[in-house]
Tab-separated table of C-alpha atoms and ligand atoms in Angstrom:
chain	number	residue	atom	x	y	z
A	1	MET	CA	-57.006	-4.689	-45.713
A	2	ILE	CA	-56.969	-6.626	-42.658
A	3	LEU	CA	-59.295	-9.222	-42.343
A	4	GLU	CA	-60.546	-11.258	-39.182
A	5	PHE	CA	-60.441	-15.002	-38.901
A	6	THR	CA	-64.090	-15.969	-39.989
A	7	LYS	CA	-65.294	-18.682	-42.293
A	8	GLU	CA	-66.602	-16.055	-44.812
A	9	ASN	CA	-63.011	-14.428	-44.891
A	10	ILE	CA	-61.054	-17.792	-45.349
A	11	GLU	CA	-63.854	-18.334	-48.363
A	12	PHE	CA	-63.036	-15.009	-49.626
A	13	CYS	CA	-59.346	-15.174	-49.693
A	14	ALA	CA	-59.224	-18.848	-50.751
A	15	LYS	CA	-61.201	-17.561	-53.960
A	16	LYS	CA	-58.902	-14.856	-54.424
A	17	LEU	CA	-55.874	-17.249	-54.444
A	18	LYS	CA	-57.734	-19.672	-56.852
A	19	ASN	CA	-58.473	-16.512	-58.978
A	20	GLY	CA	-54.571	-15.911	-59.261
A	21	ASP	CA	-54.473	-13.107	-56.908
A	22	ILE	CA	-52.260	-12.560	-53.782
A	23	VAL	CA	-53.262	-12.949	-50.241
A	24	SER	CA	-51.326	-12.591	-46.730
A	25	PHE	CA	-51.711	-15.058	-44.164
A	26	PRO	CA	-50.109	-15.505	-40.638
A	27	THR	CA	-47.904	-18.730	-39.875
A	28	GLU	CA	-46.148	-19.620	-36.536
A	29	THR	CA	-42.865	-17.966	-38.190
A	30	VAL	CA	-43.852	-14.755	-39.980
A	31	TYR	CA	-46.541	-13.686	-42.127
A	32	GLY	CA	-46.384	-15.156	-45.880
A	33	LEU	CA	-47.364	-13.496	-48.889
A	34	GLY	CA	-49.223	-16.256	-50.820
A	35	ALA	CA	-50.048	-17.264	-54.333
A	36	ASN	CA	-51.282	-20.412	-56.289
A	37	ALA	CA	-48.130	-22.136	-56.610
A	38	LEU	CA	-49.403	-23.602	-59.883
A	39	ASN	CA	-50.097	-20.444	-61.707
A	40	GLU	CA	-47.090	-18.736	-62.992
A	41	ASN	CA	-48.505	-15.328	-63.337
A	42	ALA	CA	-49.973	-15.227	-59.806
A	43	VAL	CA	-46.304	-16.190	-58.672
A	44	LYS	CA	-44.705	-13.472	-60.966
A	45	GLU	CA	-46.869	-11.062	-59.089
A	46	ILE	CA	-45.472	-12.099	-55.643
A	47	TYR	CA	-41.817	-11.200	-57.122
A	48	ARG	CA	-43.160	-7.934	-58.223
A	49	LEU	CA	-45.076	-6.648	-55.309
A	50	LYS	CA	-41.704	-7.686	-52.948
A	51	GLY	CA	-39.316	-6.292	-55.304
A	52	ARG	CA	-37.693	-9.829	-55.026
A	53	PRO	CA	-34.819	-10.926	-57.139
A	54	SER	CA	-35.818	-13.537	-59.582
A	55	ILE	CA	-33.044	-15.817	-58.573
A	56	ASN	CA	-34.547	-16.304	-55.076
A	57	PRO	CA	-37.058	-19.572	-55.072
A	58	LEU	CA	-40.232	-19.602	-53.022
A	59	ILE	CA	-41.277	-21.896	-50.300
A	60	VAL	CA	-44.411	-24.173	-51.493
A	61	HIS	CA	-46.743	-24.299	-48.325
A	62	ILE	CA	-49.079	-27.507	-47.892
A	63	TYR	CA	-51.684	-28.581	-45.468
A	64	ASP	CA	-51.223	-32.390	-45.661
A	65	ILE	CA	-48.045	-34.312	-45.932
A	66	ASN	CA	-49.751	-36.342	-48.483
A	67	GLN	CA	-49.347	-33.466	-51.020
A	68	ILE	CA	-45.632	-34.105	-51.417
A	69	ASP	CA	-46.137	-36.868	-53.741
A	70	GLU	CA	-47.630	-34.520	-56.334
A	71	PHE	CA	-44.758	-32.092	-56.231
A	72	CYS	CA	-41.847	-33.846	-55.455
A	73	ILE	CA	-40.016	-37.327	-56.649
A	74	LEU	CA	-38.464	-38.920	-53.735
A	75	GLU	CA	-35.618	-41.299	-53.555
A	76	SER	CA	-35.935	-43.977	-50.821
A	77	PHE	CA	-33.208	-42.181	-48.514
A	78	GLN	CA	-35.357	-39.000	-49.016
A	79	LYS	CA	-38.589	-40.920	-48.013
A	80	GLU	CA	-36.863	-42.380	-45.006
A	81	PHE	CA	-35.717	-38.600	-43.709
A	82	LEU	CA	-39.143	-37.476	-44.436
A	83	GLU	CA	-40.798	-40.366	-42.356
A	84	LYS	CA	-38.554	-39.074	-39.657
A	85	LEU	CA	-38.718	-35.418	-39.998
A	86	LYS	CA	-42.401	-35.356	-40.242
A	87	VAL	CA	-42.376	-35.062	-36.549
A	88	PHE	CA	-41.656	-31.468	-37.033
A	89	TRP	CA	-44.727	-31.041	-39.111
A	90	PRO	CA	-46.759	-28.783	-38.983
A	91	GLY	CA	-44.092	-26.617	-37.834
A	92	PRO	CA	-41.281	-24.346	-38.652
A	93	LEU	CA	-39.048	-26.657	-40.863
A	94	SER	CA	-38.877	-26.261	-44.805
A	95	LEU	CA	-37.613	-29.362	-46.837
A	96	VAL	CA	-35.870	-28.917	-49.930
A	97	LEU	CA	-36.511	-31.930	-52.314
A	98	PRO	CA	-36.402	-32.742	-56.054
A	99	LYS	CA	-39.377	-31.177	-57.788
A	100	LYS	CA	-41.798	-32.476	-60.415
A	101	ASN	CA	-42.460	-30.548	-63.525
A	102	ILE	CA	-45.900	-29.363	-62.071
A	103	ILE	CA	-44.034	-26.895	-60.109
A	104	PRO	CA	-43.234	-23.995	-62.382
A	105	GLU	CA	-39.606	-22.744	-63.035
A	106	ILE	CA	-40.541	-19.531	-61.562
A	107	VAL	CA	-41.497	-20.831	-58.224
A	108	SER	CA	-38.043	-22.599	-57.757
A	109	ALA	CA	-36.308	-19.936	-59.540
A	110	GLY	CA	-35.124	-22.391	-62.143
A	111	LYS	CA	-33.783	-24.858	-59.781
A	112	PRO	CA	-34.545	-28.694	-59.836
A	113	SER	CA	-35.605	-28.372	-56.454
A	114	VAL	CA	-38.596	-27.062	-54.200
A	115	ALA	CA	-38.695	-26.035	-50.741
A	116	ILE	CA	-41.952	-27.536	-49.055
A	117	ARG	CA	-43.408	-26.478	-45.598
A	118	MET	CA	-46.485	-27.162	-43.547
A	119	PRO	CA	-46.947	-24.309	-41.207
A	120	LYS	CA	-48.520	-24.739	-37.791
A	121	HIS	CA	-50.955	-22.312	-37.830
A	122	GLU	CA	-54.820	-22.903	-38.033
A	123	ILE	CA	-55.514	-19.850	-40.315
A	124	ALA	CA	-53.036	-20.811	-42.740
A	125	LEU	CA	-53.873	-24.425	-42.811
A	126	SER	CA	-57.707	-23.711	-43.037
A	127	LEU	CA	-56.845	-21.245	-46.050
A	128	PHE	CA	-54.808	-23.900	-47.907
A	129	LYS	CA	-57.377	-26.512	-47.349
A	130	GLU	CA	-60.209	-24.429	-48.596
A	131	THR	CA	-58.031	-23.818	-51.897
A	132	ASN	CA	-56.937	-27.311	-52.281
A	133	LEU	CA	-53.663	-25.741	-53.819
A	134	PRO	CA	-50.094	-25.615	-53.003
A	135	ILE	CA	-49.402	-22.113	-51.869
A	136	ALA	CA	-46.105	-20.350	-53.094
A	137	ALA	CA	-45.274	-17.767	-50.116
A	138	PRO	CA	-42.378	-15.753	-49.308
A	139	SER	CA	-42.273	-13.738	-46.135
A	140	ALA	CA	-44.608	-10.761	-46.627
A	141	ASN	CA	-42.157	-8.163	-46.510
A	142	ILE	CA	-40.598	-5.739	-49.349
A	143	SER	CA	-37.420	-7.480	-50.213
A	144	GLY	CA	-34.378	-6.869	-47.989
A	145	PHE	CA	-36.372	-5.325	-45.124
A	146	LEU	CA	-37.612	-6.570	-41.889
A	147	SER	CA	-39.968	-9.721	-41.868
A	148	PRO	CA	-43.611	-9.194	-40.753
A	149	THR	CA	-44.860	-10.696	-37.453
A	150	THR	CA	-48.218	-8.677	-37.251
A	151	ALA	CA	-51.001	-8.245	-39.843
A	152	TYR	CA	-50.254	-4.373	-39.228
A	153	HIS	CA	-46.558	-5.072	-40.539
A	154	VAL	CA	-48.001	-6.552	-43.853
A	155	ASP	CA	-50.773	-4.016	-44.377
A	156	GLU	CA	-48.179	-1.180	-44.011
A	157	ALA	CA	-45.806	-2.670	-46.556
A	158	PHE	CA	-48.598	-3.557	-49.320
A	159	LYS	CA	-51.491	-1.218	-48.497
A	160	LYS	CA	-50.719	0.450	-51.877
A	161	PHE	CA	-51.418	-3.092	-53.649
A	162	ASP	CA	-54.603	-3.680	-51.880
A	163	VAL	CA	-53.550	-7.107	-50.534
A	164	PRO	CA	-55.976	-8.671	-47.904
A	165	VAL	CA	-54.269	-9.824	-44.889
A	166	LEU	CA	-55.912	-12.483	-42.693
A	167	ASN	CA	-55.167	-11.377	-39.020
A	168	GLY	CA	-53.732	-14.004	-36.636
A	169	GLY	CA	-52.110	-11.663	-34.051
A	170	SER	CA	-48.389	-11.980	-33.268
A	171	CYS	CA	-46.491	-14.789	-34.602
A	172	ASN	CA	-45.454	-17.113	-31.956
A	173	VAL	CA	-41.939	-18.286	-33.225
A	174	GLY	CA	-41.020	-14.723	-34.757
A	175	LEU	CA	-38.322	-16.085	-37.009
A	176	GLU	CA	-38.485	-17.671	-40.514
A	177	SER	CA	-38.409	-21.382	-40.739
A	178	THR	CA	-35.240	-23.654	-40.728
A	179	VAL	CA	-34.356	-24.506	-44.543
A	180	LEU	CA	-32.886	-27.947	-44.699
A	181	SER	CA	-31.995	-29.573	-48.052
A	182	LEU	CA	-32.468	-33.225	-48.580
A	183	LEU	CA	-30.970	-33.288	-51.951
A	184	LYS	CA	-28.120	-35.179	-50.878
A	185	GLU	CA	-27.325	-38.312	-48.583
A	186	THR	CA	-26.084	-35.941	-45.802
A	187	PRO	CA	-28.884	-33.288	-45.051
A	188	ILE	CA	-27.563	-29.574	-44.966
A	189	ILE	CA	-28.971	-26.743	-43.206
A	190	LEU	CA	-29.330	-23.662	-45.499
A	191	ARG	CA	-31.174	-21.169	-43.080
A	192	HIS	CA	-31.274	-21.442	-39.194
A	193	GLY	CA	-34.676	-21.247	-37.456
A	194	PHE	CA	-36.533	-22.598	-34.501
A	195	ILE	CA	-35.937	-26.079	-35.372
A	196	THR	CA	-32.046	-26.283	-34.583
A	197	LYS	CA	-29.367	-28.634	-36.038
A	198	GLU	CA	-29.319	-30.532	-32.618
A	199	LYS	CA	-33.078	-31.300	-32.695
A	200	ILE	CA	-32.682	-32.418	-36.620
A	201	GLU	CA	-29.659	-34.507	-35.679
A	202	LYS	CA	-31.569	-36.047	-32.746
A	203	VAL	CA	-34.423	-37.295	-34.805
A	204	LEU	CA	-32.480	-38.368	-37.912
A	205	GLY	CA	-29.730	-40.226	-35.722
A	206	ILE	CA	-26.945	-38.661	-38.099
A	207	GLU	CA	-24.793	-35.678	-38.066
A	208	ILE	CA	-25.895	-33.249	-40.673
A	209	ILE	CA	-24.100	-29.986	-42.377
A	210	ASP	CA	-24.278	-26.619	-41.457
A	211	GLY	CA	-24.246	-25.055	-44.882
A	212	THR	CA	-24.403	-21.635	-43.581
A	213	GLN	CA	-20.806	-21.773	-42.292
A	214	ASN	CA	-19.157	-22.248	-45.696
A	215	LYS	CA	-21.414	-20.870	-47.943
A	216	ASN	CA	-19.177	-20.431	-50.848
A	217	THR	CA	-18.178	-24.082	-51.010
A	218	LEU	CA	-21.572	-25.441	-51.194
A	219	PRO	CA	-22.438	-26.909	-54.745
A	220	LYS	CA	-24.212	-24.440	-56.853
A	221	ASP	CA	-27.475	-26.714	-56.987
A	222	ILE	CA	-27.608	-27.069	-53.220
A	223	LEU	CA	-26.989	-23.399	-52.476
A	224	SER	CA	-29.832	-21.210	-51.223
A	225	PRO	CA	-29.947	-17.878	-53.309
A	226	GLY	CA	-31.413	-16.266	-50.166
A	227	MET	CA	-28.240	-17.013	-48.116
A	228	LEU	CA	-26.375	-14.601	-50.041
A	229	LEU	CA	-28.614	-11.581	-50.251
A	230	LYS	CA	-28.778	-8.528	-47.865
A	231	HIS	CA	-31.903	-9.235	-45.654
A	232	TYR	CA	-34.059	-8.336	-42.696
A	233	SER	CA	-32.743	-4.758	-42.346
A	234	PRO	CA	-34.692	-1.854	-40.685
A	235	HIS	CA	-34.630	1.597	-42.515
A	236	THR	CA	-32.799	3.179	-39.442
A	237	PRO	CA	-29.095	2.021	-39.363
A	238	LEU	CA	-28.434	-0.952	-36.904
A	239	TYR	CA	-25.426	-1.413	-34.900
A	240	LEU	CA	-23.912	-4.299	-32.792
A	241	THR	CA	-22.853	-3.048	-29.327
A	242	SER	CA	-19.193	-4.099	-30.441
A	243	GLU	CA	-19.290	-1.636	-33.348
A	244	LYS	CA	-17.992	2.113	-33.128
A	245	LEU	CA	-21.171	4.010	-32.517
A	246	PRO	CA	-22.471	7.454	-33.887
A	247	LYS	CA	-22.376	10.379	-31.594
A	248	SER	CA	-25.968	11.165	-31.498
A	249	LYS	CA	-28.136	10.520	-28.430
A	250	ASN	CA	-31.298	10.205	-30.500
A	251	ALA	CA	-30.704	6.404	-30.401
A	252	ALA	CA	-32.512	3.188	-29.144
A	253	TYR	CA	-30.860	0.248	-27.673
A	254	ILE	CA	-32.347	-3.323	-27.768
A	255	SER	CA	-30.885	-5.079	-24.904
A	256	PHE	CA	-31.042	-9.085	-24.426
A	257	LYS	CA	-31.119	-8.637	-20.783
A	258	ASN	CA	-33.944	-8.599	-18.304
A	259	ASN	CA	-33.495	-4.995	-16.852
A	260	GLU	CA	-31.514	-1.845	-16.353
A	261	GLY	CA	-29.487	-3.316	-13.600
A	262	GLU	CA	-27.980	-5.703	-15.960
A	263	ILE	CA	-26.698	-3.565	-18.864
A	264	GLN	CA	-23.177	-2.671	-19.499
A	265	ASP	CA	-22.042	0.657	-17.667
A	266	ASN	CA	-20.557	2.123	-20.945
A	267	LEU	CA	-24.240	1.867	-22.642
A	268	LYS	CA	-26.142	3.215	-19.821
A	269	ASN	CA	-27.523	6.894	-20.349
A	270	LYS	CA	-26.423	6.663	-23.923
A	271	PHE	CA	-29.910	6.233	-25.433
A	272	LYS	CA	-33.543	7.741	-25.321
A	273	THR	CA	-35.128	4.289	-25.283
A	274	ILE	CA	-34.129	0.652	-24.068
A	275	GLU	CA	-36.193	-2.236	-25.117
A	276	PHE	CA	-35.409	-5.183	-22.968
A	277	LEU	CA	-35.797	-8.694	-24.922
A	278	THR	CA	-34.968	-10.759	-21.723
A	279	SER	CA	-32.250	-13.305	-22.094
A	280	ASN	CA	-34.401	-16.164	-22.861
A	281	LYS	CA	-33.761	-17.156	-26.712
A	282	GLU	CA	-37.314	-17.994	-27.601
A	283	THR	CA	-38.603	-14.648	-26.405
A	284	ILE	CA	-35.927	-12.893	-28.191
A	285	ALA	CA	-36.661	-14.774	-31.372
A	286	LYS	CA	-40.522	-13.956	-30.985
A	287	ASN	CA	-40.145	-10.261	-30.329
A	288	LEU	CA	-36.861	-9.498	-32.383
A	289	PHE	CA	-38.760	-8.230	-35.767
A	290	TYR	CA	-41.389	-6.819	-33.594
A	291	ILE	CA	-39.234	-4.502	-31.634
A	292	LEU	CA	-37.189	-3.693	-34.719
A	293	HIS	CA	-40.302	-2.702	-36.666
A	294	LYS	CA	-41.449	-0.679	-33.689
A	295	LEU	CA	-38.200	1.329	-33.400
A	296	ASP	CA	-37.819	1.736	-36.952
A	297	ARG	CA	-40.905	3.882	-36.868
A	298	MET	CA	-39.634	6.095	-34.283
A	299	ASN	CA	-37.135	8.324	-36.305
A	300	PHE	CA	-34.133	7.383	-34.296
A	301	ASP	CA	-30.736	8.347	-35.802
A	302	TYR	CA	-29.372	4.687	-35.293
A	303	ILE	CA	-30.498	1.524	-33.258
A	304	VAL	CA	-28.084	-0.766	-31.338
A	305	ILE	CA	-28.735	-4.200	-30.411
A	306	ASP	CA	-27.044	-6.907	-28.276
A	307	SER	CA	-25.722	-10.268	-29.347
A	308	CYS	CA	-26.279	-13.738	-27.942
A	309	ASP	CA	-24.054	-16.773	-28.005
A	310	ASN	CA	-24.374	-19.122	-31.146
A	311	GLU	CA	-25.792	-22.112	-29.405
A	312	GLY	CA	-29.296	-23.493	-30.342
A	313	LEU	CA	-31.799	-21.032	-31.368
A	314	GLY	CA	-28.964	-18.415	-30.912
A	315	LEU	CA	-27.534	-19.265	-34.361
A	316	ALA	CA	-30.848	-18.112	-36.006
A	317	ILE	CA	-31.135	-14.989	-33.916
A	318	MET	CA	-27.574	-13.873	-34.638
A	319	ASP	CA	-28.120	-14.762	-38.250
A	320	ARG	CA	-31.065	-12.226	-38.621
A	321	VAL	CA	-29.211	-9.754	-36.217
A	322	THR	CA	-25.994	-9.677	-38.258
A	323	ARG	CA	-27.666	-9.702	-41.788
A	324	ALA	CA	-29.854	-6.655	-40.296
A	325	THR	CA	-26.966	-4.796	-39.254
A	326	ASN	CA	-25.144	-4.977	-42.725
A	327	LYS	CA	-25.344	-1.339	-43.521
B	401	TXA	O1	-40.833	-19.210	-42.228
B	401	TXA	C1	-40.875	-19.215	-43.478
B	401	TXA	O2	-40.207	-19.947	-44.100
B	401	TXA	C2	-41.633	-17.911	-44.022
B	401	TXA	C3	-43.108	-18.552	-44.034
B	401	TXA	C4	-44.099	-17.478	-44.855
B	401	TXA	O3	-43.490	-19.696	-44.375
B	401	TXA	N1	-41.235	-18.119	-45.340
B	401	TXA	C5	-40.007	-17.357	-45.881
B	401	TXA	O4	-39.899	-17.480	-47.345
B	401	TXA	O5	-39.185	-17.214	-45.076
B	401	TXA	P1	-38.686	-16.640	-47.838
B	401	TXA	O6	-39.032	-16.405	-49.408
B	401	TXA	O7	-38.578	-15.401	-47.188
B	401	TXA	O8	-37.299	-17.525	-47.596
B	401	TXA	C6	-37.333	-18.903	-48.516
B	401	TXA	C7	-35.923	-19.087	-48.291
B	401	TXA	C8	-34.885	-18.277	-49.061
B	401	TXA	O9	-33.704	-18.200	-48.445
B	401	TXA	C9	-34.971	-19.091	-50.356
B	401	TXA	O10	-33.554	-18.909	-51.007
B	401	TXA	C10	-34.778	-20.636	-49.770
B	401	TXA	O11	-35.908	-20.518	-48.768
B	401	TXA	N2	-35.314	-21.521	-50.895
B	401	TXA	C11	-36.577	-21.637	-51.464
B	401	TXA	N3	-36.440	-22.603	-52.175
B	401	TXA	C12	-35.273	-23.279	-52.345
B	401	TXA	C13	-34.531	-24.198	-53.053
B	401	TXA	N4	-35.376	-25.032	-53.884
B	401	TXA	N5	-33.316	-24.516	-52.806
B	401	TXA	C14	-32.446	-23.605	-51.774
B	401	TXA	N6	-33.123	-22.771	-51.169
B	401	TXA	C15	-34.484	-22.444	-51.491
B	402	MG	MG1	-37.969	-13.361	-46.591
């Protein structure tokens, strides 16, 4: 059930959340599937609807930075980091901090930490404010499949569960938030997103660790279980241009170029459909899941996708692309 952004619908959804039901809402990154983070049964329901492994913790969403004190115990170095990093809030940055007992174990999948995020989206913030609760919310997709960037993506995936979806149109950022662990005195990136390592280092004035590079060497208490799981895949097999491609011509190609004149000769005339995402990384990020959703519904035998460099936002784009091609 898709609901437009009205005062009545915000009140309706807030009431649902307070009653322990599940509601989907837009954020600037992707749509979330939310529940009252303090209600164990409601959170359990999120795992069930998504088919999410119970080892993968959820992000707790807030609307006011002062809520952090209710849910986390911060040491002085963590307070200093937060003071600087709050320039990114509201925005696409989730911070992993030591949790208080009020956050149930099911939210943090048994970890002593919790990821906190304040999204930059009027609908999400109005909803949270109306509930006055912390909202646990993963991306609103069936576990392992493409993240949703429109209300229709969510409605399609969760129709049979009758989940209300607040409609905020297309998400501006289009890729999930950056996840940054502040548990140790050197912060560690656990998931790349729109807020890049360079931007964080500039604000903190120190070098931080890219934990996605050597996942297996990260201490277990820091590691993000989501880093190790298969993710973001369309139902249609997805290939990189560098891979050996199947013979069929019933295929689609997602190009990171501006037009046909710029695509490689060996790829021309090979596909029924070509989608051009343009070479601007912000535009690629914003449209990546949208295009994958669209092509995934068109019954192609396979889809091929370009790569971009690993600079800045390129790291987040290629993280999602390579995980989606993981057949
Ligand atoms: O942009 C986003 O972050 C979206 C919107 C809805 O806010 N949410 C989202 O949630 O992407 P989800 O559940 O799909 O991804 C959360 C990631 C997972 O990789 C999870 O393992 C990691 O955050 N995570 C959550 N809590 C953690 C913790 N305490 N320690 C380490 N990693 C954690
Ligand atoms: Mg997700």
